[in-house]
Short mmCIF file of C-alpha atoms in Angstrom, two decimals:
data_model
loop_
_atom_site.label_atom_id
_atom_site.label_comp_id
_atom_site.label_asym_id
_atom_site.label_seq_id
_atom_site.Cartn_x
_atom_site.Cartn_y
_atom_site.Cartn_z
CA MET Y 1 0.20 0.07 -0.24
CA PHE Y 2 2.41 2.01 1.28
CA LYS Y 3 4.56 1.42 -2.40
CA ALA Y 4 1.57 2.22 -4.04
CA THR Y 5 0.96 5.43 -2.47
CA LEU Y 6 4.48 6.42 -3.90
CA GLU Y 7 3.52 5.35 -7.30
CA LYS Y 8 1.36 8.57 -8.09
CA ASP Y 9 3.74 10.82 -7.17
CA TYR Y 10 7.48 9.87 -6.97
CA LYS Y 11 7.22 7.18 -8.67
CA TRP Y 12 11.44 7.15 -9.17
CA LEU Y 13 11.35 6.12 -4.90
CA ALA Y 14 8.56 3.61 -5.77
CA ASP Y 15 10.87 1.86 -8.69
CA LYS Y 16 14.30 1.89 -6.27
CA LEU Y 17 12.43 0.39 -3.09
CA ASP Y 18 10.72 -2.07 -5.29
CA LYS Y 19 13.98 -2.46 -6.09
CA GLU Y 20 16.14 -2.96 -3.15
CA LEU Y 21 13.10 -4.82 -1.78
CA SER Y 22 13.69 -7.51 -4.19
CA ASN Y 23 18.27 -7.27 -3.91
CA LEU Y 24 18.06 -7.80 -0.60
CA GLN Y 25 15.25 -10.15 0.85
CA SER Y 26 17.79 -12.26 1.47
CA ASP Y 27 18.93 -10.15 4.27
CA LYS Y 28 16.37 -8.54 5.26
CA ASN Y 29 18.35 -6.88 8.76
CA SER Y 30 20.93 -4.74 5.51
CA PHE Y 31 17.13 -4.03 4.10
CA PRO Y 32 16.30 -1.35 6.48
CA LYS Y 33 19.52 -0.29 7.41
CA ARG Y 34 20.25 0.85 3.56
CA VAL Y 35 16.22 3.42 3.40
CA SER Y 36 18.03 4.51 6.47
CA GLN Y 37 21.08 5.59 4.57
CA ILE Y 38 18.90 6.40 1.33
CA ILE Y 39 16.42 8.99 4.19
CA LYS Y 40 19.73 10.42 6.23
CA MET Y 41 21.84 10.78 2.79
CA GLN Y 42 19.56 11.86 0.26
CA LEU Y 43 15.72 13.07 1.54
CA ASP Y 44 17.32 14.94 4.73
CA PRO Y 45 19.78 16.45 2.52
CA LEU Y 46 16.70 17.95 -0.06
CA VAL Y 47 13.77 19.09 2.59
CA HIS Y 48 16.33 20.05 5.86
CA GLY Y 49 20.37 21.12 4.06
CA PHE Y 50 23.39 19.63 4.84
CA GLY Y 51 24.08 19.61 8.90
CA GLU Y 52 20.87 18.81 9.33
CA GLY Y 53 17.90 16.18 9.38
CA THR Y 54 15.67 13.65 11.39
CA THR Y 55 16.41 11.39 13.87
CA PHE Y 56 14.68 7.47 13.91
CA ASP Y 57 15.62 4.48 15.36
CA GLU Y 58 17.19 3.34 12.21
CA ASN Y 59 16.51 -0.19 13.73
CA SER Y 60 13.07 0.05 14.10
CA PRO Y 61 11.24 -0.14 10.53
CA ASP Y 62 8.20 1.65 11.43
CA ASP Y 63 10.05 3.54 12.65
CA ILE Y 64 12.03 3.89 9.51
CA ALA Y 65 8.76 4.31 7.55
CA LYS Y 66 7.55 7.26 9.93
CA THR Y 67 10.12 9.34 8.52
CA LEU Y 68 10.29 7.97 5.71
CA GLY Y 69 6.70 9.27 4.67
CA LYS Y 70 6.96 12.37 6.56
CA THR Y 71 10.15 13.98 4.99
CA LEU Y 72 8.78 13.01 1.67
CA ARG Y 73 4.79 14.68 2.68
CA THR Y 74 7.41 17.37 3.42
CA LEU Y 75 9.07 16.89 0.60
CA ASP Y 76 5.69 17.17 -1.79
CA VAL Y 77 4.32 20.65 0.09
CA ARG Y 78 7.35 22.59 -0.58
CA CYS Y 79 7.72 21.32 -3.98
CA HIS Y 80 4.38 22.56 -4.69
CA GLN Y 81 4.65 26.01 -2.50
CA ALA Y 82 8.10 26.35 -4.85
CA LEU Y 83 5.61 26.39 -8.01
CA ASN Y 84 3.05 27.92 -5.86
CA GLU Y 85 0.55 25.01 -6.83
CA PRO Y 86 -2.03 24.57 -3.87
CA ILE Y 87 -1.92 21.16 -3.36
CA ARG Y 88 -5.44 18.35 -4.75
CA THR Y 89 -6.54 15.06 -4.96
CA PRO Y 90 -5.68 13.90 -6.56
CA ARG Y 91 -2.24 14.82 -6.62
CA ARG Y 92 -1.19 16.13 -10.16
CA PRO Y 93 3.10 14.26 -10.95
CA LEU Y 94 5.89 16.52 -10.42
CA HIS Y 95 6.82 17.03 -13.74
CA VAL Y 96 3.72 17.39 -15.18
CA MET Y 97 3.08 20.86 -12.67
CA ILE Y 98 7.13 21.56 -13.63
CA LYS Y 99 5.72 21.58 -17.36
CA GLY Y 100 2.93 23.30 -17.05
CA LYS Y 101 5.12 26.69 -14.51
CA MET Y 102 7.54 26.20 -18.23
CA ILE Y 103 5.09 26.46 -20.30
CA GLN Y 104 3.44 29.03 -18.98
CA ALA Y 105 6.97 31.24 -18.58
CA GLU Y 106 7.25 30.93 -21.99
CA HIS Y 107 4.01 32.56 -22.89
CA LEU Y 108 3.81 35.42 -19.99
CA LYS Y 109 5.49 37.85 -21.72
CA VAL Y 110 4.59 41.41 -19.07
CA GLN Y 111 6.24 44.68 -19.78
CA PRO Y 112 8.05 46.20 -17.61
CA THR Y 113 6.89 48.41 -14.66
CA PRO Y 114 7.84 50.79 -12.51
CA ARG Y 115 10.15 49.35 -9.66
CA GLY Y 116 8.04 48.96 -6.62
CA ASP Y 117 4.37 47.89 -8.73
CA ASN Y 118 3.07 44.81 -6.99
CA HIS Y 119 3.38 42.98 -11.01
CA THR Y 120 7.55 43.04 -10.55
CA LYS Y 121 7.45 41.81 -6.91
CA GLU Y 122 5.06 39.13 -8.47
CA GLN Y 123 8.23 38.68 -10.87
CA ASP Y 124 10.65 39.07 -8.70
CA ASN Y 125 8.91 36.84 -6.58
CA LEU Y 126 8.58 34.08 -9.71
CA LYS Y 127 11.95 34.59 -10.77
CA THR Y 128 12.98 33.36 -7.36
CA LYS Y 129 10.60 30.90 -7.32
CA ASN Y 130 12.01 29.17 -10.16
CA ARG Y 131 15.88 29.40 -9.80
CA GLU Y 132 14.74 27.47 -6.52
CA LEU Y 133 12.80 24.71 -8.47
CA LYS Y 134 15.66 24.59 -10.95
CA LYS Y 135 17.73 23.63 -8.28
CA GLN Y 136 15.42 21.26 -6.59
CA VAL Y 137 14.90 19.77 -10.16
CA GLN Y 138 18.54 19.87 -9.95
CA GLU Y 139 19.19 18.12 -7.02
CA LEU Y 140 16.28 15.47 -7.55
CA ALA Y 141 18.18 14.24 -10.47
CA LYS Y 142 21.61 14.20 -8.33
CA VAL Y 143 19.97 11.84 -6.00
CA LYS Y 144 17.91 9.29 -8.87
CA THR Y 145 22.09 8.98 -9.62
CA GLU Y 146 23.12 8.17 -6.26
CA ASN Y 147 20.99 5.74 -6.04
CA GLU Y 148 21.41 4.01 -9.04
CA LYS Y 149 25.77 4.04 -8.18
CA LEU Y 150 24.35 2.82 -4.15
CA ALA Y 151 22.51 -0.55 -6.03
CA ASP Y 152 25.79 -1.12 -8.39
CA ARG Y 153 27.45 -0.86 -5.33
CA VAL Y 154 25.50 -3.63 -3.17
CA LYS Y 155 24.69 -5.72 -6.53
CA LYS Y 156 28.68 -5.61 -6.56
CA GLN Y 157 29.15 -6.50 -2.68
CA ARG Y 158 26.73 -8.67 -3.14
CA GLU Y 159 28.37 -11.14 -5.52
CA ARG Y 160 31.71 -10.39 -3.98
CA LEU Y 161 29.69 -11.68 -0.98
CA GLN Y 162 28.96 -15.71 -2.38
CA GLU Y 163 32.74 -15.88 -3.82
CA CYS Y 164 33.84 -15.65 -0.68
CA SER Y 165 31.09 -18.32 0.84
CA LYS Y 166 31.52 -20.02 -2.16
CA ALA Y 167 35.61 -19.97 -1.28
CA THR Y 168 34.57 -20.72 2.73
CA ARG Y 169 32.80 -24.19 1.72
CA GLU Y 170 35.71 -25.15 -0.44
CA THR Y 171 38.37 -23.96 2.25
CA LYS Y 172 36.06 -26.71 4.36
CA LYS Y 173 36.23 -28.82 2.15
CA LEU Y 174 39.68 -29.22 2.26
CA GLN Y 175 40.25 -28.83 5.30
CA GLU Y 176 38.34 -32.08 5.93
CA GLU Y 177 40.07 -34.16 3.38
CA LEU Y 178 44.07 -32.95 4.67
CA GLU Y 179 42.48 -34.16 8.01
CA ARG Y 180 41.12 -38.24 7.02
CA CYS Y 181 44.55 -38.42 4.97
CA LYS Y 182 46.14 -38.14 8.37
CA ARG Y 183 44.37 -39.88 9.50
CA GLU Y 184 45.21 -42.35 6.58
CA ASN Y 185 48.78 -41.64 7.12
CA GLU Y 186 49.00 -42.62 11.10
CA GLN Y 187 46.85 -45.78 9.58
CA LEU Y 188 49.56 -45.89 7.59
CA LYS Y 189 52.71 -44.88 10.04
CA GLY Y 190 51.11 -48.66 12.36
CA LYS Y 191 50.53 -51.02 9.96
CA VAL Y 192 54.25 -50.09 8.94
CA ASP Y 193 56.07 -50.26 12.13
CA THR Y 194 53.73 -53.90 13.00
CA LEU Y 195 54.97 -55.24 9.63
CA GLN Y 196 58.59 -53.93 10.66
CA GLU Y 197 58.36 -55.66 14.19
CA GLN Y 198 57.56 -58.60 12.57
CA PHE Y 199 60.16 -59.12 10.23
CA TYR Y 200 62.61 -58.73 13.09
CA THR Y 201 60.76 -61.17 14.60
#
């Protein structure tokens, strides 16, 4: 249900969480830590700025889910504020709102008015919000790229872990074979000693 809710406005994040869940299904303990890293390293800087963020229990899936939901709601509100858009139900996807604002900006050609006029202030506010919006879009793209890199690193680490497990199993087999050879060697030595005694007697 949580992933289905995300897919309406944050499909890329829902896909990312779904992919992470599939990749880490065999190791349930590492999944909450992975989501915690996404919140701390990517969403918190985007919503609260660097050096600040939310505090939560990284070992509690319920706490992680609540924090993730709260952070996404804050991000949603910030995006709507930056675009000067009311929050509607059902929600409009972020990229649709951005495209609509860009089209409006291209078609709005307001004649310059004297400084201090309300229209001038609105234009200045719109320019500021547009700059903030572009910055947020760039940050979202950066987060998406970082997520892809992290997913690739997780995949490589999993492959290395599988190789280590295989090497451990082979080492164990060799140790067992070595012990077996030692036992056979001791038995053979005993037989040789017995034969030598019989020979000299």
